[in-house]
Short mmCIF file of C-alpha atoms and ligand atoms in Angstrom, two decimals:
data_model
loop_
_atom_site.label_atom_id
_atom_site.label_comp_id
_atom_site.label_asym_id
_atom_site.label_seq_id
_atom_site.Cartn_x
_atom_site.Cartn_y
_atom_site.Cartn_z
CA MET A 25 -24.03 -13.71 3.52
CA LYS A 26 -21.30 -12.37 1.26
CA TYR A 27 -22.09 -8.82 2.39
CA LEU A 28 -21.92 -9.84 6.02
CA LYS A 29 -18.44 -11.23 5.46
CA HIS A 30 -17.34 -7.93 3.98
CA VAL A 31 -18.81 -5.98 6.87
CA GLY A 32 -16.96 -8.21 9.32
CA LYS A 33 -13.70 -7.86 7.44
CA TYR A 34 -14.20 -4.10 7.27
CA PHE A 35 -14.48 -3.83 11.05
CA LEU A 36 -11.49 -6.11 11.54
CA MET A 37 -9.59 -3.77 9.25
CA LEU A 38 -10.59 -0.80 11.39
CA ARG A 39 -9.15 -2.56 14.44
CA GLN A 40 -5.75 -2.58 12.76
CA VAL A 41 -6.17 1.00 11.58
CA PHE A 42 -6.86 2.41 15.03
CA LYS A 43 -3.54 1.59 16.61
CA LYS A 44 -1.00 4.04 17.90
CA PRO A 45 1.16 5.23 14.98
CA GLN A 46 4.58 3.61 15.10
CA LYS A 47 6.31 6.93 14.62
CA TRP A 48 4.57 10.25 15.23
CA SER A 49 6.82 12.27 12.97
CA VAL A 50 6.03 9.99 10.04
CA PHE A 51 2.35 10.12 10.90
CA ARG A 52 2.38 13.91 10.95
CA GLU A 53 4.06 14.05 7.58
CA MET A 54 1.49 11.66 6.10
CA LEU A 55 -1.32 13.66 7.64
CA PHE A 56 -0.26 16.88 5.96
CA ARG A 57 0.17 15.07 2.69
CA GLU A 58 -3.36 13.65 2.96
CA ILE A 59 -4.88 16.98 3.90
CA GLU A 60 -3.45 18.30 0.69
CA ASP A 61 -4.38 15.31 -1.48
CA LEU A 62 -7.83 14.61 -0.08
CA GLY A 63 -8.86 18.08 1.05
CA LEU A 64 -7.17 21.04 -0.56
CA LYS A 65 -7.22 19.44 -3.99
CA SER A 66 -11.01 19.10 -3.79
CA LEU A 67 -11.56 22.72 -2.85
CA GLY A 68 -12.01 23.93 -6.41
CA ILE A 69 -14.57 21.39 -7.52
CA ILE A 70 -16.59 21.71 -4.32
CA ALA A 71 -16.60 25.51 -4.55
CA PHE A 72 -17.62 25.37 -8.19
CA ILE A 73 -20.44 22.88 -7.72
CA SER A 74 -21.89 24.38 -4.56
CA PHE A 75 -21.96 27.87 -6.03
CA PHE A 76 -23.94 26.75 -9.06
CA VAL A 77 -26.19 24.37 -7.14
CA GLY A 78 -27.09 27.27 -4.84
CA GLY A 79 -27.90 29.40 -7.86
CA VAL A 80 -30.08 26.74 -9.44
CA VAL A 81 -31.95 26.03 -6.20
CA ALA A 82 -32.75 29.72 -5.84
CA ILE A 83 -33.96 30.04 -9.43
CA GLN A 84 -36.03 26.85 -9.23
CA THR A 85 -37.66 27.96 -6.01
CA ALA A 86 -38.40 31.39 -7.48
CA LEU A 87 -40.01 29.85 -10.55
CA ASN A 88 -42.05 27.35 -8.55
CA VAL A 89 -43.46 29.69 -5.93
CA ASP A 90 -44.71 32.18 -8.44
CA SER A 91 -47.84 33.02 -6.45
CA PRO A 92 -48.76 36.39 -4.95
CA PHE A 93 -49.70 34.71 -1.64
CA ILE A 94 -46.24 33.31 -1.04
CA PRO A 95 -43.72 35.90 0.10
CA LYS A 96 -40.54 36.29 -1.95
CA TYR A 97 -38.27 35.96 1.05
CA LEU A 98 -39.17 32.29 1.05
CA ILE A 99 -36.70 31.85 -1.81
CA GLY A 100 -33.78 32.84 0.36
CA PHE A 101 -35.15 30.82 3.22
CA ALA A 102 -35.52 27.67 1.09
CA THR A 103 -32.09 28.02 -0.52
CA MET A 104 -30.48 28.51 2.84
CA ARG A 105 -32.19 25.51 4.40
CA SER A 106 -31.60 23.13 1.55
CA MET A 107 -27.94 24.11 1.23
CA ILE A 108 -27.24 23.73 4.93
CA LEU A 109 -29.31 20.65 5.58
CA GLU A 110 -28.74 18.55 2.50
CA PHE A 111 -26.92 19.96 -0.48
CA ALA A 112 -23.71 20.88 1.27
CA PRO A 113 -23.28 17.93 3.63
CA THR A 114 -24.87 15.09 1.66
CA PHE A 115 -24.68 16.06 -1.99
CA MET A 116 -21.11 17.30 -1.69
CA SER A 117 -20.12 14.19 0.24
CA VAL A 118 -21.41 12.03 -2.59
CA ILE A 119 -19.32 14.11 -4.99
CA LEU A 120 -16.31 13.63 -2.73
CA ALA A 121 -17.06 9.91 -2.57
CA GLY A 122 -16.58 9.86 -6.33
CA LYS A 123 -13.52 12.03 -6.51
CA VAL A 124 -11.65 11.17 -3.33
CA GLY A 125 -13.02 7.64 -3.00
CA SER A 126 -11.74 6.51 -6.38
CA TYR A 127 -8.40 8.15 -5.65
CA ILE A 128 -8.03 6.37 -2.32
CA SER A 129 -9.02 2.95 -3.56
CA SER A 130 -6.93 3.10 -6.71
CA SER A 131 -3.84 4.41 -4.96
CA ILE A 132 -4.02 1.81 -2.20
CA GLY A 133 -5.03 -0.87 -4.70
CA THR A 134 -2.02 -0.09 -6.87
CA MET A 135 0.21 -0.34 -3.84
CA ARG A 136 -1.29 -3.74 -3.15
CA VAL A 137 -0.82 -5.22 -6.63
CA THR A 138 2.71 -3.84 -7.01
CA GLU A 139 3.62 -5.38 -3.65
CA GLN A 140 4.33 -2.02 -2.02
CA ILE A 141 2.02 -3.01 0.84
CA ASP A 142 3.91 -6.29 1.21
CA ALA A 143 7.11 -4.27 1.30
CA LEU A 144 5.69 -2.19 4.15
CA GLU A 145 4.64 -5.28 6.05
CA VAL A 146 8.01 -6.99 5.56
CA MET A 147 9.66 -3.97 7.14
CA GLY A 148 7.51 -4.50 10.20
CA ILE A 149 5.16 -1.63 9.51
CA ASN A 150 1.44 -1.82 10.24
CA SER A 151 0.44 -0.89 6.71
CA LEU A 152 -3.22 -0.27 7.52
CA ASN A 153 -2.38 2.08 10.33
CA TYR A 154 0.27 3.81 8.24
CA LEU A 155 -1.87 4.25 5.14
CA VAL A 156 -5.41 4.66 6.39
CA LEU A 157 -5.32 6.46 9.75
CA PRO A 158 -3.89 9.71 8.32
CA LYS A 159 -6.60 9.64 5.66
CA ILE A 160 -9.35 9.28 8.28
CA ILE A 161 -7.99 12.09 10.43
CA ALA A 162 -7.42 14.32 7.40
CA THR A 163 -10.95 13.93 6.04
CA MET A 164 -12.70 14.15 9.41
CA PHE A 165 -10.79 17.30 10.21
CA PHE A 166 -10.88 18.99 6.83
CA TYR A 167 -14.31 18.14 5.41
CA PRO A 168 -16.27 20.15 7.98
CA LEU A 169 -14.32 23.18 6.76
CA LEU A 170 -14.89 22.23 3.16
CA ILE A 171 -18.62 21.68 3.67
CA SER A 172 -18.99 24.94 5.59
CA LEU A 173 -17.46 26.68 2.63
CA ALA A 174 -19.89 24.86 0.35
CA MET A 175 -22.83 26.10 2.46
CA PHE A 176 -21.63 29.64 2.26
CA LEU A 177 -20.90 29.53 -1.47
CA GLY A 178 -24.23 27.85 -2.21
CA ILE A 179 -26.15 30.58 -0.42
CA PHE A 180 -24.00 33.17 -2.10
CA GLY A 181 -24.69 31.49 -5.46
CA GLY A 182 -28.42 31.92 -4.84
CA TYR A 183 -27.90 35.58 -4.13
CA VAL A 184 -25.90 36.08 -7.33
CA ALA A 185 -28.53 34.22 -9.35
CA GLY A 186 -31.22 36.54 -7.98
CA THR A 187 -29.34 39.67 -8.94
CA LEU A 188 -28.55 38.34 -12.40
CA THR A 189 -32.05 37.12 -13.26
CA ASN A 190 -34.12 39.71 -11.37
CA LEU A 191 -36.44 36.92 -10.26
CA PHE A 192 -36.31 38.21 -6.69
CA SER A 193 -34.76 41.17 -4.94
CA SER A 194 -31.59 40.88 -2.95
CA ASP A 195 -33.30 42.42 0.07
CA ASP A 196 -35.93 39.68 0.09
CA TYR A 197 -33.21 37.07 -0.27
CA LEU A 198 -31.10 38.48 2.54
CA TYR A 199 -34.15 38.70 4.76
CA GLY A 200 -35.05 35.10 3.92
CA ILE A 201 -31.70 33.62 4.77
CA ARG A 202 -31.73 35.23 8.20
CA LEU A 203 -35.25 34.13 8.97
CA ASP A 204 -35.75 31.64 11.78
CA PHE A 205 -32.05 30.79 11.86
CA ASP A 206 -31.20 27.89 14.14
CA PRO A 207 -27.52 27.07 14.79
CA TYR A 208 -28.50 23.49 15.53
CA TYR A 209 -28.99 22.95 11.79
CA ILE A 210 -25.35 23.75 11.20
CA GLN A 211 -24.39 21.42 13.99
CA TYR A 212 -26.54 18.70 12.48
CA ALA A 213 -24.95 19.21 9.07
CA LEU A 214 -21.44 19.08 10.47
CA ILE A 215 -22.15 15.94 12.46
CA LYS A 216 -23.31 14.33 9.24
CA THR A 217 -20.22 15.61 7.46
CA VAL A 218 -17.85 14.06 9.98
CA VAL A 219 -19.60 10.70 9.70
CA PHE A 220 -19.53 10.86 5.90
CA ALA A 221 -15.86 11.85 5.98
CA PHE A 222 -15.11 8.69 7.93
CA VAL A 223 -17.02 6.65 5.36
CA ILE A 224 -15.25 8.34 2.44
CA ALA A 225 -11.84 7.52 3.90
CA THR A 226 -12.48 3.97 5.06
CA ILE A 227 -14.72 2.21 2.54
CA PRO A 228 -12.50 2.98 -0.48
CA ALA A 229 -9.46 2.09 1.61
CA TYR A 230 -11.06 -1.28 2.32
CA HIS A 231 -11.73 -1.90 -1.36
CA GLY A 232 -8.22 -0.91 -2.36
CA TYR A 233 -6.42 -2.74 0.42
CA TYR A 234 -7.96 -6.13 -0.25
CA VAL A 235 -7.62 -6.04 -4.03
CA LYS A 236 -6.31 -9.24 -5.60
CA GLY A 237 -4.92 -9.41 -9.11
CA GLY A 238 -3.75 -6.65 -11.40
CA SER A 239 -4.65 -3.24 -12.75
CA LEU A 240 -7.99 -4.44 -14.06
CA GLU A 241 -9.05 -5.43 -10.56
CA VAL A 242 -7.80 -2.13 -9.21
CA GLY A 243 -10.13 -0.34 -11.61
CA ARG A 244 -13.00 -2.58 -10.67
CA ALA A 245 -12.36 -2.10 -6.97
CA SER A 246 -12.35 1.62 -7.41
CA THR A 247 -15.76 1.56 -9.12
CA GLN A 248 -17.09 -0.68 -6.36
CA ALA A 249 -15.66 1.65 -3.77
CA VAL A 250 -17.45 4.68 -5.19
CA VAL A 251 -20.76 2.82 -5.47
CA TRP A 252 -20.63 1.48 -1.92
CA THR A 253 -19.42 4.70 -0.41
CA SER A 254 -22.32 6.56 -2.02
CA VAL A 255 -24.85 3.95 -0.96
CA VAL A 256 -23.63 4.00 2.62
CA ILE A 257 -23.67 7.81 2.70
CA ILE A 258 -27.26 7.93 1.46
CA LEU A 259 -28.41 5.30 3.95
CA LEU A 260 -26.58 6.89 6.86
CA ASN A 261 -28.02 10.24 5.83
CA TYR A 262 -31.49 8.83 6.23
CA PHE A 263 -30.83 7.35 9.65
CA LEU A 264 -28.92 10.36 10.94
CA THR A 265 -31.69 12.69 9.83
CA GLN A 266 -34.24 10.59 11.61
CA MET A 267 -32.10 10.44 14.71
CA LEU A 268 -31.03 14.07 14.88
CA LEU A 269 -34.04 15.95 13.55
CA ALA A 270 -37.16 13.83 13.88
CA MET B 7 20.34 -19.92 11.39
CA ILE B 8 16.97 -20.28 9.72
CA GLU B 9 15.47 -23.73 9.96
CA VAL B 10 12.63 -24.71 7.71
CA THR B 11 10.88 -27.96 8.49
CA ASP B 12 8.34 -29.66 6.29
CA LEU B 13 6.88 -26.49 4.80
CA TYR B 14 3.57 -27.04 3.09
CA LYS B 15 1.49 -24.44 1.27
CA GLU B 16 -1.44 -24.71 -1.07
CA PHE B 17 -3.64 -22.21 -2.88
CA LYS B 18 -7.29 -23.18 -3.23
CA GLY B 19 -6.51 -26.88 -2.94
CA ILE B 20 -3.58 -26.79 -5.37
CA PRO B 21 -0.35 -27.57 -3.52
CA VAL B 22 2.57 -25.27 -4.35
CA LEU B 23 5.05 -26.30 -1.66
CA LYS B 24 4.91 -29.95 -0.71
CA GLY B 25 6.95 -30.36 2.43
CA VAL B 26 10.23 -28.46 2.00
CA SER B 27 12.88 -28.75 4.71
CA THR B 28 16.25 -27.05 4.80
CA THR B 29 18.51 -24.76 6.80
CA PHE B 30 20.19 -21.47 5.97
CA GLU B 31 23.46 -20.51 7.65
CA LYS B 32 24.77 -17.02 8.13
CA GLY B 33 27.53 -15.50 6.06
CA VAL B 34 26.70 -17.85 3.20
CA THR B 35 24.79 -17.04 0.02
CA ASN B 36 21.96 -19.52 -0.12
CA MET B 37 20.22 -19.86 -3.47
CA ILE B 38 16.87 -21.30 -4.38
CA ILE B 39 16.78 -22.29 -8.01
CA GLY B 40 14.10 -23.84 -10.14
CA GLN B 41 11.96 -23.25 -13.16
CA SER B 42 9.38 -20.55 -13.40
CA GLY B 43 6.37 -21.58 -11.36
CA SER B 44 8.27 -24.05 -9.18
CA GLY B 45 7.33 -22.15 -6.02
CA LYS B 46 10.41 -20.05 -5.31
CA THR B 47 8.54 -16.82 -4.66
CA VAL B 48 5.93 -18.57 -2.56
CA PHE B 49 8.71 -20.18 -0.52
CA LEU B 50 10.39 -16.83 0.12
CA LYS B 51 7.11 -15.17 1.03
CA CYS B 52 6.39 -17.93 3.51
CA LEU B 53 9.78 -17.31 5.11
CA VAL B 54 9.13 -13.59 5.61
CA GLY B 55 5.55 -14.21 6.72
CA LEU B 56 3.68 -12.71 3.77
CA HIS B 57 2.12 -16.11 3.12
CA VAL B 58 1.01 -18.21 6.05
CA PRO B 59 2.09 -21.82 5.49
CA ASP B 60 -0.55 -24.50 5.87
CA SER B 61 1.86 -26.58 7.90
CA GLY B 62 5.53 -26.74 8.76
CA ILE B 63 7.87 -24.80 11.01
CA ILE B 64 10.02 -21.79 10.20
CA CYS B 65 12.48 -20.89 12.90
CA PHE B 66 14.63 -17.73 12.92
CA ASP B 67 17.53 -18.23 15.33
CA GLY B 68 15.30 -20.05 17.77
CA ARG B 69 12.21 -17.91 17.20
CA LYS B 70 9.42 -19.99 15.76
CA GLN B 71 7.48 -17.77 13.37
CA LYS B 72 4.13 -19.37 14.15
CA GLU B 73 4.44 -18.69 17.86
CA LEU B 74 5.17 -14.98 17.55
CA ASP B 75 2.38 -12.51 18.23
CA ILE B 76 1.88 -9.55 15.92
CA LYS B 77 4.23 -7.34 17.89
CA GLU B 78 7.04 -9.90 18.04
CA GLN B 79 6.55 -10.59 14.37
CA ARG B 80 6.97 -6.87 13.59
CA LEU B 81 10.15 -6.80 15.65
CA LEU B 82 11.51 -9.80 13.78
CA ARG B 83 10.62 -8.14 10.50
CA GLN B 84 12.67 -5.10 11.37
CA GLU B 85 15.66 -7.44 11.12
CA ILE B 86 14.61 -8.54 7.65
CA GLY B 87 15.50 -6.93 4.35
CA MET B 88 13.68 -8.05 1.26
CA VAL B 89 14.15 -7.39 -2.42
CA PHE B 90 10.92 -8.13 -4.27
CA GLN B 91 10.79 -9.68 -7.72
CA GLY B 92 9.09 -6.54 -9.03
CA GLY B 93 11.08 -4.07 -6.95
CA ALA B 94 8.09 -2.82 -4.91
CA LEU B 95 9.52 0.66 -4.54
CA TYR B 96 7.16 3.26 -3.09
CA ASP B 97 6.25 5.18 -6.20
CA SER B 98 5.22 8.36 -4.43
CA LEU B 99 8.67 8.69 -2.86
CA THR B 100 12.00 9.59 -4.45
CA VAL B 101 14.94 7.20 -4.47
CA GLU B 102 16.37 8.92 -1.43
CA GLU B 103 13.08 8.86 0.46
CA ASN B 104 12.50 5.22 -0.43
CA ILE B 105 15.77 4.21 1.13
CA MET B 106 15.44 6.54 4.06
CA PHE B 107 11.96 5.30 4.84
CA PRO B 108 12.86 2.38 7.12
CA LEU B 109 15.34 4.59 8.96
CA LYS B 110 12.72 7.26 9.49
CA MET B 111 10.31 4.68 10.78
CA PHE B 112 12.59 2.77 13.13
CA ALA B 113 15.87 4.54 13.79
CA ASP B 114 16.31 7.49 16.12
CA GLN B 115 18.75 9.41 14.04
CA SER B 116 19.07 12.99 12.94
CA PHE B 117 18.32 13.86 9.34
CA SER B 118 21.99 14.25 8.44
CA GLU B 119 22.90 10.89 9.98
CA ARG B 120 20.15 9.26 7.97
CA MET B 121 21.27 11.05 4.84
CA ASP B 122 24.82 9.83 5.34
CA ARG B 123 23.58 6.29 5.66
CA VAL B 124 21.43 6.64 2.52
CA ASN B 125 24.36 7.94 0.52
CA PHE B 126 26.53 5.18 1.88
CA VAL B 127 24.21 2.39 0.71
CA LEU B 128 23.58 4.11 -2.60
CA LYS B 129 27.30 4.14 -3.18
CA ARG B 130 27.42 0.50 -2.16
CA VAL B 131 25.02 -0.42 -4.99
CA ASN B 132 26.84 1.85 -7.43
CA LEU B 133 23.98 4.23 -7.82
CA GLU B 134 24.84 7.85 -7.46
CA ASN B 135 23.22 10.98 -8.86
CA ALA B 136 19.76 9.47 -8.79
CA ASN B 137 18.76 10.64 -5.30
CA LYS B 138 15.95 12.93 -6.33
CA LYS B 139 14.44 10.74 -9.03
CA PHE B 140 11.16 8.88 -8.71
CA PRO B 141 11.06 5.11 -9.29
CA ALA B 142 9.11 5.60 -12.53
CA GLU B 143 12.03 7.61 -13.90
CA LEU B 144 14.57 4.82 -13.37
CA SER B 145 15.61 1.93 -15.59
CA GLY B 146 14.82 -1.60 -14.44
CA GLY B 147 18.36 -2.21 -13.28
CA MET B 148 18.44 1.02 -11.32
CA GLN B 149 15.16 0.11 -9.63
CA LYS B 150 16.64 -3.24 -8.63
CA ARG B 151 19.62 -1.49 -7.12
CA VAL B 152 17.46 0.96 -5.20
CA SER B 153 15.47 -1.99 -3.96
CA ILE B 154 18.64 -3.68 -2.72
CA ALA B 155 19.82 -0.47 -1.13
CA ARG B 156 16.52 -0.16 0.72
CA ALA B 157 16.75 -3.76 1.87
CA ILE B 158 20.21 -3.33 3.39
CA VAL B 159 19.89 0.16 4.80
CA MET B 160 18.82 -1.09 8.23
CA ASN B 161 21.72 -3.58 8.46
CA PRO B 162 19.38 -6.58 8.37
CA LYS B 163 20.23 -9.90 9.96
CA TYR B 164 18.28 -11.67 7.25
CA LEU B 165 18.26 -10.72 3.59
CA PHE B 166 15.86 -12.21 1.07
CA CYS B 167 16.21 -11.46 -2.63
CA ASP B 168 13.65 -12.60 -5.17
CA GLU B 169 15.47 -12.71 -8.49
CA PRO B 170 17.61 -9.67 -7.78
CA ASN B 171 19.20 -9.71 -11.20
CA SER B 172 16.49 -10.85 -13.57
CA GLY B 173 16.14 -8.49 -16.49
CA LEU B 174 19.60 -7.02 -16.06
CA ASP B 175 22.44 -7.07 -18.55
CA PRO B 176 25.10 -9.69 -17.71
CA ASN B 177 27.51 -7.07 -16.50
CA THR B 178 25.17 -5.39 -14.03
CA ALA B 179 23.83 -8.79 -13.01
CA THR B 180 27.31 -9.91 -11.99
CA VAL B 181 27.90 -6.67 -10.14
CA ILE B 182 24.69 -7.15 -8.17
CA ASP B 183 25.48 -10.80 -7.45
CA ASN B 184 28.88 -9.98 -6.10
CA LEU B 185 27.50 -7.10 -4.13
CA ILE B 186 25.06 -9.39 -2.36
CA LYS B 187 27.79 -11.92 -1.66
CA GLU B 188 30.11 -9.23 -0.29
CA ILE B 189 27.48 -7.79 1.99
CA THR B 190 26.56 -11.24 3.20
CA GLU B 191 30.11 -12.04 4.18
CA GLU B 192 30.95 -8.63 5.53
CA TYR B 193 27.98 -8.34 7.86
CA GLN B 194 27.45 -12.08 8.41
CA ILE B 195 23.89 -11.92 7.14
CA ILE B 196 21.67 -14.90 6.45
CA THR B 197 20.97 -14.43 2.78
CA VAL B 198 18.50 -16.35 0.62
CA ILE B 199 18.38 -15.59 -3.09
CA ASN B 200 15.83 -16.83 -5.61
CA SER B 201 17.17 -17.25 -9.08
CA HIS B 202 16.84 -19.19 -12.27
CA ASP B 203 19.99 -17.82 -13.74
CA MET B 204 22.83 -20.37 -14.03
CA ASN B 205 25.34 -17.56 -14.24
CA SER B 206 24.52 -16.28 -10.77
CA VAL B 207 24.45 -19.80 -9.46
CA MET B 208 28.00 -20.42 -10.62
CA GLU B 209 29.10 -16.98 -9.53
CA ILE B 210 27.89 -16.91 -5.94
CA GLY B 211 25.88 -20.04 -5.08
CA GLU B 212 27.49 -21.42 -1.94
CA LYS B 213 24.48 -23.46 -0.99
CA ILE B 214 21.97 -24.27 -3.67
CA ILE B 215 18.52 -25.75 -3.33
CA LEU B 216 16.68 -26.90 -6.39
CA LEU B 217 12.91 -26.71 -6.18
CA LYS B 218 10.81 -28.65 -8.62
CA ASP B 219 7.03 -28.59 -8.46
CA GLY B 220 7.20 -27.60 -4.82
CA VAL B 221 9.60 -30.33 -3.77
CA LYS B 222 13.25 -29.94 -2.82
CA GLU B 223 14.93 -32.07 -5.45
CA TRP B 224 18.54 -31.39 -4.66
CA GLU B 225 20.81 -29.50 -2.32
CA GLY B 226 24.51 -28.76 -2.71
CA SER B 227 27.15 -26.20 -3.64
CA ASN B 228 28.07 -24.70 -7.00
CA LYS B 229 31.06 -27.03 -7.06
CA GLU B 230 28.80 -30.04 -6.83
CA ILE B 231 26.14 -28.88 -9.24
CA PHE B 232 28.30 -29.86 -12.24
CA ILE B 233 29.14 -33.34 -11.13
CA THR B 234 25.87 -34.50 -9.63
CA GLU B 235 23.91 -37.08 -11.57
CA ASN B 236 20.60 -35.86 -10.16
CA GLU B 237 18.22 -35.78 -13.09
CA ALA B 238 16.42 -32.59 -12.12
CA VAL B 239 19.69 -30.74 -11.72
CA VAL B 240 21.07 -32.03 -14.99
CA ASN B 241 17.89 -30.95 -16.75
CA PHE B 242 18.01 -27.55 -15.16
CA VAL B 243 21.66 -27.03 -16.02
CA TYR B 244 21.12 -28.37 -19.52
CA SER B 245 18.34 -25.94 -20.25
CA SER B 246 21.17 -23.58 -21.08
CA ASN B 247 23.13 -24.69 -24.12
CA LEU B 248 26.24 -22.98 -22.93
CA PHE B 249 26.20 -24.69 -19.58
CA ARG B 250 25.52 -28.04 -21.19
CA LYS B 251 28.74 -27.69 -23.14
CA VAL B 252 30.62 -26.41 -20.13
CA ARG B 253 29.42 -29.30 -18.01
CA GLU B 254 30.30 -31.89 -20.61
CA ALA B 255 33.77 -30.44 -21.06
CA TYR B 256 34.20 -30.25 -17.31
CA LEU B 257 33.20 -33.87 -16.82
CA LYS B 258 35.49 -35.05 -19.62
CA GLU B 259 38.38 -33.19 -18.10
CA THR B 260 37.91 -34.55 -14.63
CA LYS B 261 37.50 -38.12 -15.81
N1 ATP C 18 -1.33 -15.76 -4.41
C1 ATP C 18 -1.43 -16.90 -5.14
N2 ATP C 18 -2.63 -17.47 -5.34
C2 ATP C 18 -2.74 -18.61 -6.05
N3 ATP C 18 -1.72 -19.24 -6.63
C3 ATP C 18 -0.49 -18.73 -6.49
C4 ATP C 18 -0.28 -17.52 -5.74
N4 ATP C 18 1.03 -17.24 -5.75
C5 ATP C 18 1.60 -18.21 -6.48
N5 ATP C 18 0.71 -19.12 -6.93
C6 ATP C 18 1.01 -20.31 -7.73
O1 ATP C 18 2.10 -20.98 -7.16
C7 ATP C 18 2.97 -21.50 -8.14
C8 ATP C 18 4.38 -21.07 -7.85
O2 ATP C 18 4.50 -19.68 -8.04
P1 ATP C 18 5.82 -18.86 -7.71
O3 ATP C 18 5.49 -17.42 -7.90
O4 ATP C 18 6.32 -19.26 -6.38
O5 ATP C 18 6.81 -19.34 -8.83
P2 ATP C 18 8.33 -18.93 -9.02
O6 ATP C 18 9.12 -20.15 -8.81
O7 ATP C 18 8.65 -17.77 -8.18
O8 ATP C 18 8.36 -18.54 -10.56
P3 ATP C 18 9.17 -17.35 -11.30
O9 ATP C 18 10.54 -17.87 -11.51
O10 ATP C 18 8.44 -17.20 -12.57
O11 ATP C 18 9.11 -16.16 -10.43
C9 ATP C 18 2.44 -21.01 -9.48
O12 ATP C 18 1.79 -22.09 -10.11
C10 ATP C 18 1.44 -19.95 -9.13
O13 ATP C 18 0.36 -19.98 -10.02
MG1 MG C 19 9.08 -15.76 -8.52
#
């Protein structure tokens, strides 16, 4: 019952968010700011993690398929598929849910408890539209780029791991990643990414916006935001996979 | 004129405002006084629409707040300037950007016109050379002044100040008080100020409303506040030793 109330309130919030911005020039300025805060500033961590995850996946696969009947190019093939299908879109989105989600909910939550949101409203500004819409557009536009980079770096990480450990040859790996390549998989991954980006921008915004109390509650809301964003991403991942691939 | 009729507001069954009625005229500094927790902030937030009253009517120059749709309410709010008790400055923006923000949002002006206006109001609140600072880098009094500057930058028809000079030294407090009074008279604004500072009351209180436990106990001017026999007023005035002596001397003299 309680959850249902939150879901209802969340959708009511979205109705206020998706209004025409009151001033386009201000919207544009906010958008660029958000692209920097929510996107560019996550580039480093996403590049770092995806590179090493790719390396580990390649090594694990190499160690686990240590049988003469299984061809070595399977390592490249498996790394490629798992990076594109799951690790880049889903795993990285969960990481972003932690990093960006806590940032969004604590920054909006702080604005709420220090009455900055009230100050916006008193001026006659639609605070939800002003604060949240640029975040949604920024993440939905930028995360596909970010996740594509993660795919590439993950696969590259696998390649580097192979050359460093000599567990498989780079020729096998390069052959494997080109094997049976289907662009639809990329499409599928990017569709997921866009949906997750929406979730990462809106669920933490919801938690921050409706905070009541002081800094303690802001902290609590930000934890809640990360938990719920991750849960929703994982659930949506399941349904989207079933819908798009099965 | 703002007319408030029988305003009632409760939080979770606990009444905070119990039927307050009054009117606020333009060009006059209206003050709401009362002890901490008497409902001053809640009253002000009901006026600007941040709290929705449980019952009662608030009417801005013929516009009944309850009957406005969201769009009309936003239009009305563009005519409102508010100084929050805690300042409520946007902490990601500099002083200059804070004040320019409403202009950017609602006025079709060039950057240099906006900048001129910002510098004008900053000068008005005696705050220069702080343009590029962030709110966190300012003293409490400077934050208050930025907050006032932001509230008046759009030439509001209605100005609401929630304890604009609490936490300021007596000197700055008087400067701020007089500033608000000046602006009110100059631009014929409807100004409502929350305060529990007797100094400000004597300095600028042209119409004073005393709230006690959510009820309007008394209404009058700063001339009358010394001679009234109203118990709540006497208690409030007497909570300051200085003013007790002043009042007693005043009464003796006029006898
Ligand atoms: N959002 C809220 N939820 C529940 N109770 C509230 C809320 N806001 C105010 N109150 C209660 O209403 C009463 C009046 O509070 P208010 O902030 O109006 O006092 P005040 O007169 O402004 O005091 P001060 O001079 O200290 O600012 C207090 O008892 C407070 O606990
Ligand atoms: Mg107050």
